[in-house]
Amino acid sequence: QKEVEQNSGPLSVPEGAIASLNCTYSDRGSQSFFWYRQYSGKSPELIMSIYSNGDKEDGRFTAQLNKASQYVSLLIRDSQPSDSATYLCAVYNTDKLIFGTGTRLQVFP
Amino acid sequence: GAVVSQHPSWVICKSGTSVKIECRSLDFQATTMFWYRQFPKQSLMLMATSNEGSKATYEQGVEKDKFLINHASLTLSTLTVTSAHPEDSSFYICSARRTSDDTQYFGPGTRLTVL
C-alpha cells in the first residue's frame, strides 16, 4: 500500500464548478498535511496546510481533514481555467514530506 | 509567503562537467532543505535531505559521490552534479523547511540539460 494515495485523474470540471480532490494516507500517526499545486514545467506551490480535524478555508480553497478515516481533501470553489494543474497531497512523516502522485485537474470554459 | 530561490534556473553543460545549483531561503531560516528531481510527466523524487552543519542523507539509489550536497548555513544549500551525463538531464527542485512551523516551500527549480 502506498503511503499517500491520490487518483491521478484527469478530473475535468466546468468553469465555475466545485472541484473536489481527495487523498488518503496510511500512517495513522501523521499530524501535518499539505496541498501543493504544480503547473506543468514549474515547481510545486503551497496552497494549504491543515493539522486539525475539520475544515480550513482560504479564499476559494477549503481543506478538509478526517484523521479517523485517514482522509484529506481539497475543495476548489468557482473553479477557473487557471486552476488547471496537478494537485499534490503531502503528509509529514518521520521528518520528511511524503507526496502522493498528484491529481491532474482540468477546468474547461 | 516564504520565498525560496534557486540559481541558475536553467543550465546546459557538456558531458563530464560538473554543475552547481544553489538553493536559498530568502526570508526564513531552514535547518533542513531537500533536493528533488523530476523527469517529464513523472512524480517528484526525493534525492536527499540536507541538514545544516551535517552530512546529507541520501535516498536509496542516489549516488552520494555524484550528487554532492552542502548545507553550510541556515539559508543556503548547494547541489553539485559531478561528471554530469545526459541521463542526469532533469528538473532539479530544492525545498526548504521553515524551522518555525515545519512548512516546506519549494524553489522554482533548475532545468539541467547535459549534452
mmCIF file of N, CA, C and O in Angstrom, chain A residues 95, chain B residues 30-33 49-57 69-73 97:
data_model
loop_
_atom_site.group_PDB
_atom_site.id
_atom_site.type_symbol
_atom_site.label_atom_id
_atom_site.label_comp_id
_atom_site.label_asym_id
_atom_site.label_seq_id
_atom_site.Cartn_x
_atom_site.Cartn_y
_atom_site.Cartn_z
ATOM 1 N N ASP A 95 10.058 13.144 9.585
ATOM 2 C CA ASP A 95 10.986 14.203 9.196
ATOM 3 C C ASP A 95 11.032 14.536 7.717
ATOM 4 O O ASP A 95 11.942 15.249 7.281
ATOM 5 N N ALA B 30 16.125 27.814 7.572
ATOM 6 C CA ALA B 30 15.785 26.437 7.205
ATOM 7 C C ALA B 30 16.893 25.512 7.676
ATOM 8 O O ALA B 30 17.929 25.406 7.023
ATOM 9 N N THR B 31 16.652 24.853 8.784
ATOM 10 C CA THR B 31 17.625 23.878 9.267
ATOM 11 C C THR B 31 17.732 22.711 8.287
ATOM 12 O O THR B 31 18.795 22.128 8.135
ATOM 13 N N THR B 32 16.618 22.425 7.651
ATOM 14 C CA THR B 32 16.582 21.285 6.740
ATOM 15 C C THR B 32 16.140 21.725 5.352
ATOM 16 O O THR B 32 15.167 22.477 5.209
ATOM 17 N N MET B 33 16.862 21.285 4.360
ATOM 18 C CA MET B 33 16.483 21.509 2.965
ATOM 19 C C MET B 33 16.467 20.163 2.257
ATOM 20 O O MET B 33 17.123 19.207 2.693
ATOM 21 N N THR B 49 18.124 14.625 1.815
ATOM 22 C CA THR B 49 17.760 15.585 2.849
ATOM 23 C C THR B 49 19.044 16.202 3.376
ATOM 24 O O THR B 49 19.995 15.487 3.718
ATOM 25 N N SER B 50 19.046 17.519 3.423
ATOM 26 C CA SER B 50 20.242 18.252 3.793
ATOM 27 C C SER B 50 20.003 18.985 5.112
ATOM 28 O O SER B 50 19.064 19.768 5.212
ATOM 29 N N ASN B 51 20.820 18.707 6.099
ATOM 30 C CA ASN B 51 20.701 19.383 7.379
ATOM 31 C C ASN B 51 21.895 20.296 7.604
ATOM 32 O O ASN B 51 23.049 19.909 7.354
ATOM 33 N N GLU B 52 21.623 21.493 8.047
ATOM 34 C CA GLU B 52 22.659 22.490 8.242
ATOM 35 C C GLU B 52 23.747 21.980 9.173
ATOM 36 O O GLU B 52 23.448 21.502 10.270
ATOM 37 N N GLY B 53 24.973 22.029 8.681
ATOM 38 C CA GLY B 53 26.113 21.649 9.501
ATOM 39 C C GLY B 53 26.403 20.172 9.582
ATOM 40 O O GLY B 53 27.318 19.767 10.309
ATOM 41 N N SER B 54 25.636 19.353 8.884
ATOM 42 C CA SER B 54 25.909 17.917 8.938
ATOM 43 C C SER B 54 25.806 17.302 7.541
ATOM 44 O O SER B 54 25.405 17.968 6.588
ATOM 45 N N LYS B 55 26.158 16.045 7.466
ATOM 46 C CA LYS B 55 26.130 15.373 6.157
ATOM 47 C C LYS B 55 24.698 15.144 5.706
ATOM 48 O O LYS B 55 23.801 14.897 6.518
ATOM 49 N N ALA B 56 24.527 15.166 4.404
ATOM 50 C CA ALA B 56 23.197 14.929 3.837
ATOM 51 C C ALA B 56 22.832 13.453 3.941
ATOM 52 O O ALA B 56 23.702 12.581 3.979
ATOM 53 N N THR B 57 21.548 13.213 3.975
ATOM 54 C CA THR B 57 21.029 11.842 3.965
ATOM 55 C C THR B 57 20.449 11.574 2.585
ATOM 56 O O THR B 57 19.536 12.278 2.151
ATOM 57 N N ILE B 69 26.107 17.386 -1.809
ATOM 58 C CA ILE B 69 25.245 18.373 -1.174
ATOM 59 C C ILE B 69 25.988 19.003 -0.006
ATOM 60 O O ILE B 69 26.594 18.322 0.807
ATOM 61 N N ASN B 70 25.887 20.329 0.034
ATOM 62 C CA ASN B 70 26.481 21.082 1.124
ATOM 63 C C ASN B 70 25.448 22.043 1.690
ATOM 64 O O ASN B 70 24.772 22.739 0.942
ATOM 65 N N HIS B 71 25.315 22.057 3.004
ATOM 66 C CA HIS B 71 24.331 22.943 3.651
ATOM 67 C C HIS B 71 25.076 23.701 4.727
ATOM 68 O O HIS B 71 25.036 23.336 5.902
ATOM 69 N N ALA B 72 25.759 24.751 4.297
ATOM 70 C CA ALA B 72 26.713 25.431 5.166
ATOM 71 C C ALA B 72 26.076 26.456 6.099
ATOM 72 O O ALA B 72 26.691 26.861 7.078
ATOM 73 N N SER B 73 24.870 26.894 5.775
ATOM 74 C CA SER B 73 24.234 27.888 6.636
ATOM 75 C C SER B 73 22.738 27.604 6.705
ATOM 76 O O SER B 73 22.232 26.727 5.999
ATOM 77 N N ARG B 97 12.537 23.712 4.554
ATOM 78 C CA ARG B 97 11.535 23.580 5.616
ATOM 79 C C ARG B 97 11.734 24.690 6.630
ATOM 80 O O ARG B 97 12.802 24.809 7.233
#
